Short mmCIF file of C-alpha atoms and ligand atoms in Angstrom, two decimals:
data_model
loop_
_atom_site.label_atom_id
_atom_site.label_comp_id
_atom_site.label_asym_id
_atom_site.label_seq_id
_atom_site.Cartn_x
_atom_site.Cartn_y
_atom_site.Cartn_z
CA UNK A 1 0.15 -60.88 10.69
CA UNK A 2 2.13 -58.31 9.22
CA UNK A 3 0.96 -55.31 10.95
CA UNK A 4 2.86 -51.90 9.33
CA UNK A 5 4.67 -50.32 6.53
CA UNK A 6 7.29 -51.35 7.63
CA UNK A 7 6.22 -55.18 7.91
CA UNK A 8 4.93 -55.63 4.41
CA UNK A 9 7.61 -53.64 3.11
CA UNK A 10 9.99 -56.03 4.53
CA UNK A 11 7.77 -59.14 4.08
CA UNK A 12 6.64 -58.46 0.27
CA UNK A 13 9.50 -55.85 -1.27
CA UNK A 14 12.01 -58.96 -2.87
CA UNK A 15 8.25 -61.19 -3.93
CA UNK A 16 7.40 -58.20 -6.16
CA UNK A 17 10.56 -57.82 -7.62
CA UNK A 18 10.90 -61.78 -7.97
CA UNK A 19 7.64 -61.10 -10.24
CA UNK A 20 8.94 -57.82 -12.01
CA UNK A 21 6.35 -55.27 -10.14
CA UNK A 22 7.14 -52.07 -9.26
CA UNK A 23 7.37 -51.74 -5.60
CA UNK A 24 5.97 -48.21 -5.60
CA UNK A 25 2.91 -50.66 -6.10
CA UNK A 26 3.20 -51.96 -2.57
CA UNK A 27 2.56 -48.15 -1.74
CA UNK A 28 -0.08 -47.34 -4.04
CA UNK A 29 -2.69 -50.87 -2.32
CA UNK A 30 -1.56 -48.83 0.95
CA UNK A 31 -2.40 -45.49 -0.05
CA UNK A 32 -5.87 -46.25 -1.65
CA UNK A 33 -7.18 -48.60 1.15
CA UNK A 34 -5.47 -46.43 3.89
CA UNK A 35 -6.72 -43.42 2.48
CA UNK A 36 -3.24 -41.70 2.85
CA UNK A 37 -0.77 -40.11 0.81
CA UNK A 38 2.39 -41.96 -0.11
CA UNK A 39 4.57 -39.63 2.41
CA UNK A 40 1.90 -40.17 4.91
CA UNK A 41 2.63 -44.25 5.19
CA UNK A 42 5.58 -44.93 7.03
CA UNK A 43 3.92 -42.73 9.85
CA UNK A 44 0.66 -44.55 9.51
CA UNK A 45 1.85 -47.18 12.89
CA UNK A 46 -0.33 -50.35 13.62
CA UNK A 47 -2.86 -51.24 10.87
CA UNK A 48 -6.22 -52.11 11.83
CA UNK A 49 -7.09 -55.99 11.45
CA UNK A 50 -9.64 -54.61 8.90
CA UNK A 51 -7.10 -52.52 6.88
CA UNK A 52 -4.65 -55.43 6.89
CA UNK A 53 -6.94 -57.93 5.79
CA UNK A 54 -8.14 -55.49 2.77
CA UNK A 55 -4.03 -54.80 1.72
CA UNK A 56 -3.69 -58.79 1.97
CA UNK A 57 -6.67 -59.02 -0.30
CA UNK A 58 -5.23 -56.40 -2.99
CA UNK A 59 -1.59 -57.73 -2.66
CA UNK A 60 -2.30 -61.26 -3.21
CA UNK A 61 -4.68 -60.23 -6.41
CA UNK A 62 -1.63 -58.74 -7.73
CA UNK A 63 0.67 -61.44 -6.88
CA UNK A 64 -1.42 -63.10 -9.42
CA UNK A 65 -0.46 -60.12 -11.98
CA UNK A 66 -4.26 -58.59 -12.06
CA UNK A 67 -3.38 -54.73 -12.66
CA UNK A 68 -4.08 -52.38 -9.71
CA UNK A 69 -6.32 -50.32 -12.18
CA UNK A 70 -9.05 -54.13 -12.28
CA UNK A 71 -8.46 -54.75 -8.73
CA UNK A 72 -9.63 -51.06 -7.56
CA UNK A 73 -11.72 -50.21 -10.51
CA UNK A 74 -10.35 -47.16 -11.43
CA UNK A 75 -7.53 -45.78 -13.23
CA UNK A 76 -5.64 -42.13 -13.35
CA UNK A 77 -5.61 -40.35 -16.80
CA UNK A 78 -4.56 -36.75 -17.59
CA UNK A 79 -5.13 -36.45 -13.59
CA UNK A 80 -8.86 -37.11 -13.46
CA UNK A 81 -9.70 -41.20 -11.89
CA UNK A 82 -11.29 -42.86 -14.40
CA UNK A 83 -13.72 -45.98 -13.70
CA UNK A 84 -12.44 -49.54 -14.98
CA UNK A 85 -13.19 -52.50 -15.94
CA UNK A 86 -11.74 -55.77 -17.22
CA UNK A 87 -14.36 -54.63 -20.46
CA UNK A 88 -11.74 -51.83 -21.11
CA UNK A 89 -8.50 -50.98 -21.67
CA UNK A 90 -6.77 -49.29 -18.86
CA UNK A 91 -5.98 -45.68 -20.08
CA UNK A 92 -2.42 -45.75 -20.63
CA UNK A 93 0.45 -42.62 -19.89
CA UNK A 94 1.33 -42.63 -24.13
CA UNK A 95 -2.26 -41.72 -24.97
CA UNK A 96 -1.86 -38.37 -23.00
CA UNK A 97 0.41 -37.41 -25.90
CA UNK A 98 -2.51 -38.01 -28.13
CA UNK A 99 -4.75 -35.54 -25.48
CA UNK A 100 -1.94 -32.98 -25.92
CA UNK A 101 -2.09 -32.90 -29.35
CA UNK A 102 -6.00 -33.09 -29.82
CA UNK A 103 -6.42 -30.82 -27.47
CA UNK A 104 -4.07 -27.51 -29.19
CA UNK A 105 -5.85 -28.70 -32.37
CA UNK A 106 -9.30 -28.43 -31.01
CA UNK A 107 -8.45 -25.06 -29.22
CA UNK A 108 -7.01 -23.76 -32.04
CA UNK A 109 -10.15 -24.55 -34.30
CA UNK A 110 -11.84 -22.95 -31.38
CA UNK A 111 -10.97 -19.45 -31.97
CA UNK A 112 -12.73 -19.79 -35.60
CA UNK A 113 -15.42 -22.28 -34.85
CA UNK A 114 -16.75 -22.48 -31.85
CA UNK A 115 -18.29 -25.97 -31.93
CA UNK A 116 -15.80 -27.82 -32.57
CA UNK A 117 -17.36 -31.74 -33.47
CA UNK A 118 -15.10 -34.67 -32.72
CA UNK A 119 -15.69 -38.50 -33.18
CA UNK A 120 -13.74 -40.76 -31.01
CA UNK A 121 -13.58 -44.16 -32.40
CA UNK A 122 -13.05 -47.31 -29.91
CA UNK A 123 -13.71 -44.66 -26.78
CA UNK A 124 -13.05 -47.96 -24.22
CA UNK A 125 -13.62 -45.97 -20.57
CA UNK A 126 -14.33 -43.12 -22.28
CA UNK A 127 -11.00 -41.57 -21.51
CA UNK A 128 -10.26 -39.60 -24.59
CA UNK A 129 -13.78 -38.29 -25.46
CA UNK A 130 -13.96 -37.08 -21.80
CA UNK A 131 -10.71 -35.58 -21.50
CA UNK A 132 -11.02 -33.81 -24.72
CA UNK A 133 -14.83 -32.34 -23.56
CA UNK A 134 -13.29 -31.51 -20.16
CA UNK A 135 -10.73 -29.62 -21.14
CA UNK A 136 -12.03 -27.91 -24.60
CA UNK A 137 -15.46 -27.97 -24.49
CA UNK A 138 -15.71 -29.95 -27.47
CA UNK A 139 -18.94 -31.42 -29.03
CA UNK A 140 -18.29 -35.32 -28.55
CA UNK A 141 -19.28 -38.29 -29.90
CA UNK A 142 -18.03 -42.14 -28.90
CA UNK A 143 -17.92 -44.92 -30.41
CA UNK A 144 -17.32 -48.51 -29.70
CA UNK A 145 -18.19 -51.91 -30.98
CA UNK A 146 -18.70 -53.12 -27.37
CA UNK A 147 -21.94 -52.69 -25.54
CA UNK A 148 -19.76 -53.44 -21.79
CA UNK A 149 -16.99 -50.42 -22.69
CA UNK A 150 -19.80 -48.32 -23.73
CA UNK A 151 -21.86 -48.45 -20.06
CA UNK A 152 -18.16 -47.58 -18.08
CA UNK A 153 -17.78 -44.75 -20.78
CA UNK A 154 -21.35 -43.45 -19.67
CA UNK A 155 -20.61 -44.20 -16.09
CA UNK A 156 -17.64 -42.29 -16.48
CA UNK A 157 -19.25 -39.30 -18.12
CA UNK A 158 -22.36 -39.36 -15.89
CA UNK A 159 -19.29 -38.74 -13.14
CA UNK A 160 -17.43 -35.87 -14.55
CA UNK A 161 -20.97 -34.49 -15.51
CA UNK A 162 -20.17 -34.63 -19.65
CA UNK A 163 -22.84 -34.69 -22.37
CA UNK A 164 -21.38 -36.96 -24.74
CA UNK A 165 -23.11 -39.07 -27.26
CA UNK A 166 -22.02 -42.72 -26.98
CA UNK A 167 -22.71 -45.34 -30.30
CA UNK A 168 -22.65 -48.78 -29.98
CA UNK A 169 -20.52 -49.24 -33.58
CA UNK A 170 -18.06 -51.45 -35.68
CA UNK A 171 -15.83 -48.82 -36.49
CA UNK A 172 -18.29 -46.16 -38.75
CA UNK A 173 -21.29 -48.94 -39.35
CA UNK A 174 -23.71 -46.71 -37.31
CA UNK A 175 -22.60 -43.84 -37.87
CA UNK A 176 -23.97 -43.61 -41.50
CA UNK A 177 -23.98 -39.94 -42.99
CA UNK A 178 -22.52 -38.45 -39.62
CA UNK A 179 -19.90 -35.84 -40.19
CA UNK A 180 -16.75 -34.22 -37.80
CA UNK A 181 -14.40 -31.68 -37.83
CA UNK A 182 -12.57 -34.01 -36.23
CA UNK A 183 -12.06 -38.22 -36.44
CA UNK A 184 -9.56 -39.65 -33.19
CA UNK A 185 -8.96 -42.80 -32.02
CA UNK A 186 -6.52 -45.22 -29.99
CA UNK A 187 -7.37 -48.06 -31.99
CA UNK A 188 -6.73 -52.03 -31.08
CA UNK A 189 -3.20 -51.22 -32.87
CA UNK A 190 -1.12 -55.04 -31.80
CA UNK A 191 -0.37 -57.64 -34.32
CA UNK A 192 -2.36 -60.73 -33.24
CA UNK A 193 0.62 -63.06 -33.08
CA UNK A 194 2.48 -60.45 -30.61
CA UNK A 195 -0.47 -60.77 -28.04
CA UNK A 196 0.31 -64.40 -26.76
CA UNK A 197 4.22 -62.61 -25.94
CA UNK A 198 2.60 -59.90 -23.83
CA UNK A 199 3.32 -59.11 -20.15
CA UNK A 200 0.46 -61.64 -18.33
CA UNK A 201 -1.14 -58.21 -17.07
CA UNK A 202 -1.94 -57.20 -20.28
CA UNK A 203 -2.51 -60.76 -21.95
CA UNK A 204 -4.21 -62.09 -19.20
CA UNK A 205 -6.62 -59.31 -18.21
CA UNK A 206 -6.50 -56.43 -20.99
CA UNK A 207 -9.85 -57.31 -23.22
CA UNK A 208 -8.66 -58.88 -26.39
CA UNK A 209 -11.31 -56.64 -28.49
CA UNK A 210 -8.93 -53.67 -27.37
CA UNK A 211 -5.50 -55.06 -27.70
CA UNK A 212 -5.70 -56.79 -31.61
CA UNK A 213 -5.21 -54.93 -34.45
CA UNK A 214 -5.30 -58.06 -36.85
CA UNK A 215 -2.04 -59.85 -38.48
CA UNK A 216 -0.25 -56.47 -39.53
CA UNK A 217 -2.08 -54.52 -36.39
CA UNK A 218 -3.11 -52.31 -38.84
CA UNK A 219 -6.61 -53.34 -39.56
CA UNK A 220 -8.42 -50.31 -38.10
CA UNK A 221 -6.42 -47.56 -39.07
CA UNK A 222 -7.05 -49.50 -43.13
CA UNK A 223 -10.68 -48.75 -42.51
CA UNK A 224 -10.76 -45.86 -40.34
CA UNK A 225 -8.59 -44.13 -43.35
CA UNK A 226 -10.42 -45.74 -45.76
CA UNK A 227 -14.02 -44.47 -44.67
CA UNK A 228 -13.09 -41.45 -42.76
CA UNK A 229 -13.03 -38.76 -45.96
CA UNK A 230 -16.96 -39.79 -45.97
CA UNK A 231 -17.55 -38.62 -41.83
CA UNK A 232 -14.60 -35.28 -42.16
CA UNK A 233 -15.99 -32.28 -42.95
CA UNK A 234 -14.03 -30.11 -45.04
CA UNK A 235 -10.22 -29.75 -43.75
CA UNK A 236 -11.37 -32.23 -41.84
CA UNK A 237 -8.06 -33.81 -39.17
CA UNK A 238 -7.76 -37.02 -38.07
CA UNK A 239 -5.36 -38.16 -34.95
CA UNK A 240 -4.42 -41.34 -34.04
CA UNK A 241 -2.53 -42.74 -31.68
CA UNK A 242 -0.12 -45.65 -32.90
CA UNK A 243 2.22 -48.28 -32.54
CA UNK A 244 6.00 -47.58 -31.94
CA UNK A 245 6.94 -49.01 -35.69
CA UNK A 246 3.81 -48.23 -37.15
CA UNK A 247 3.76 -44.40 -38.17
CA UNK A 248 5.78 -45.21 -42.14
CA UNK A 249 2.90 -47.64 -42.88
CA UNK A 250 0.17 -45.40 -41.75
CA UNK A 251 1.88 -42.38 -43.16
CA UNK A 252 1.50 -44.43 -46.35
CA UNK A 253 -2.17 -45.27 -46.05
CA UNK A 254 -2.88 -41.66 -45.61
CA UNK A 255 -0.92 -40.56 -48.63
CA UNK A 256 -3.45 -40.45 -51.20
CA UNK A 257 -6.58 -38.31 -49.43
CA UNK A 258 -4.75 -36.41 -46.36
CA UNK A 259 -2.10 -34.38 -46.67
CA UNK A 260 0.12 -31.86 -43.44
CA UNK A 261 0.63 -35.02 -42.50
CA UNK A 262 2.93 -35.02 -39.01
CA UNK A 263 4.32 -38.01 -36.88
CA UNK A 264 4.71 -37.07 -32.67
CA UNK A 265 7.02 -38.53 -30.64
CA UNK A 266 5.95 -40.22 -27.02
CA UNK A 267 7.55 -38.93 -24.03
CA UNK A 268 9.78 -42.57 -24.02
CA UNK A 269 11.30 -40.92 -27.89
CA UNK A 270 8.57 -43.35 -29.53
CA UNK A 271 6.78 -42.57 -32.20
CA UNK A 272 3.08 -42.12 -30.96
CA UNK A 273 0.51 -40.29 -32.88
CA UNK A 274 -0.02 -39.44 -36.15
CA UNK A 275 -1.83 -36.08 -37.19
CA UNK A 276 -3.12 -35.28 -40.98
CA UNK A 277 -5.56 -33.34 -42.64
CA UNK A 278 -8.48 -34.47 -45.40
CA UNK A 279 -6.88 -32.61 -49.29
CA UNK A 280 -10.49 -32.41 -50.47
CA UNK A 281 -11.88 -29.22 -50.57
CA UNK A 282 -8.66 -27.35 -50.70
C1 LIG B 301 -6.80 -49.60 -27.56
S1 LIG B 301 -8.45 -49.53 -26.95
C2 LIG B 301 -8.61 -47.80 -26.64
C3 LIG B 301 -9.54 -47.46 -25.53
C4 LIG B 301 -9.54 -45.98 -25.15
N1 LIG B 301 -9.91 -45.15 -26.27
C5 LIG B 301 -8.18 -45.54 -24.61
O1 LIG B 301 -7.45 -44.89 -25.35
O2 LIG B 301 -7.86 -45.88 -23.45
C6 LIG B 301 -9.39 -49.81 -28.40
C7 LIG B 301 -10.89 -49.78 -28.26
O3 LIG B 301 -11.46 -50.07 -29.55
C8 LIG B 301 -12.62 -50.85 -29.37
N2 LIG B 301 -12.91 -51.60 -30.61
C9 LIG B 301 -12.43 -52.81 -31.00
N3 LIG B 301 -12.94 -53.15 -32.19
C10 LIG B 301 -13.75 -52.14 -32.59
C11 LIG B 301 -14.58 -51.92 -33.72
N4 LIG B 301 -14.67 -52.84 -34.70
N5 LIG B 301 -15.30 -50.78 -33.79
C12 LIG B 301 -15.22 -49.86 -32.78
N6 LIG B 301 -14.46 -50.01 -31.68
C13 LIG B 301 -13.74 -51.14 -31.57
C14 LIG B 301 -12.31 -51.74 -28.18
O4 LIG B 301 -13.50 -52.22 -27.59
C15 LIG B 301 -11.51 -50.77 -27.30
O5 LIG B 301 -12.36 -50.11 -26.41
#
């Protein structure tokens, strides 16, 4: 029985790496069962039998490449824990660039308007719509084709005590006649033949329904764009987050109704999220 820090440390460190996982990740199953911080562990001493059968537990779930956000049920984003499920995507790092960038936009419409209406399309855990409420006060809708995303986005809301209105919806289908200041969303944004060539974390455990964007992986941005002049209100913005390669062709399919169109890099140099404004009206 490997009984310390120390111990699985020594025991597991060259298995992760073997498997290309991070060994900070060997700290973070301590931390959460342990209850400590990461500069607490090496002075944790003996584990209890208890403790060390619950790290066993978590390590060998993600010797078998499960992410540590399905086998704790919870995920960080934009420094709040989120709840998870293998329903939903994991809230990823690159979509905080797209919370940067909604957010300035939705404080800045602030100081005219003070409710500020905002549809997020595909809300997964609820991540973005949350975020965006918590830290603007925006009026928030969510949408997303899947009934199972939808009650973790309510969980999550019921948790951070937001009053959002969730939509079961393929894309705007329910949302007939509904109009926004403004449309965002982290669509499913991966070509389908790409998925089968994804890390097993994500292939093997992501939800398909979030991860396929169709044969170009542009599919939902096509109809989003396509429908969204219907649901803006006038100077109406939409904000999406995108693919690395993506932001020329979507750039294109926003040409003819949006113009101030602006492309914003990730932190990694990427391209990330595309901004642009409805013309009509103007
Ligand atoms: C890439 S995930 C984004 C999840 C979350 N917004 C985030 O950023 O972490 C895409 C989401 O779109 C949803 N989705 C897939 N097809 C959809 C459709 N036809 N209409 C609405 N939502 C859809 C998926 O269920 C998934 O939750």
């Amino acid at each position: 029985m490997l009984k310390n820090y120390y111990e699985i440390h020594g025991f597991y460190d060259k298995v992760f790496d073997d498997l290309g996982i991070e060994l900070a990740e060997l700290d973070w199953i301590m931390c959460e069962i342990l209850g400590k911080k990461r500069s607490q562990l090496p002075l944790c001493g003996n584990f209890l039998e208890s403790e060390y059968k619950e790290i066993e537990t978590a390590i060998s779930e993600r010797l078998k490449l499960k992410p540590l956000g399905y086998i704790f049920g919870k995920s960080e984003f934009f420094g709040r824990s989120f709840y998870v499920s293998r329903d939903v995507l994991i809230p990823r790092m690159d979509t905080e660039v797209l919370i940067e960038n909604a957010k300035d936009l939705i404080l800045k419409q602030k100081e005219n308007v003070i409710d500020v209406s905002v549809l997020d399309i595909g809300t997964g855990s609820g991540a973005i719509a949350i975020t965006l409420q918590l830290e603007t006060g925006a009026r928030m809708t969510a949408s997303d084709v899947s009934f199972e995303a939808l009650e973790i986005a309510r969980k999550n809301a019921d948790n951070f005590g937001c009053e959002i209105e969730f939509v079961e919806s393929d894309v705007f289908k329910n949302l007939k006649n509904r109009k926004y200041d403004i449309i965002i969303s982290n669509p499913p944004y991966i070509e389908s033949k790409v998925i089968e060539g994804l890390r097993p974390e994500v292939k093997n455990f992501e939800p398909l329904l979030a991860l396929d964007g169709g044969a170009d992986g542009l599919k939902f941005y096509r109809e989003i764009i396509k429908e969204a002049p219907k649901h803006l209100n006038e100077n109406g913005i939409i904000i999406f987050e995108i693919g690395y390669d993506q932001a020329n062709f979507i750039v294109e399919l926003l040409g003819a109704e949006f113009f101030n169109i602006k492309t914003i890099k990730d932190y990694g140099g990427n391209d990330r999220v595309v901004i642009a404004r409805l013309r009509r009206g103007l």
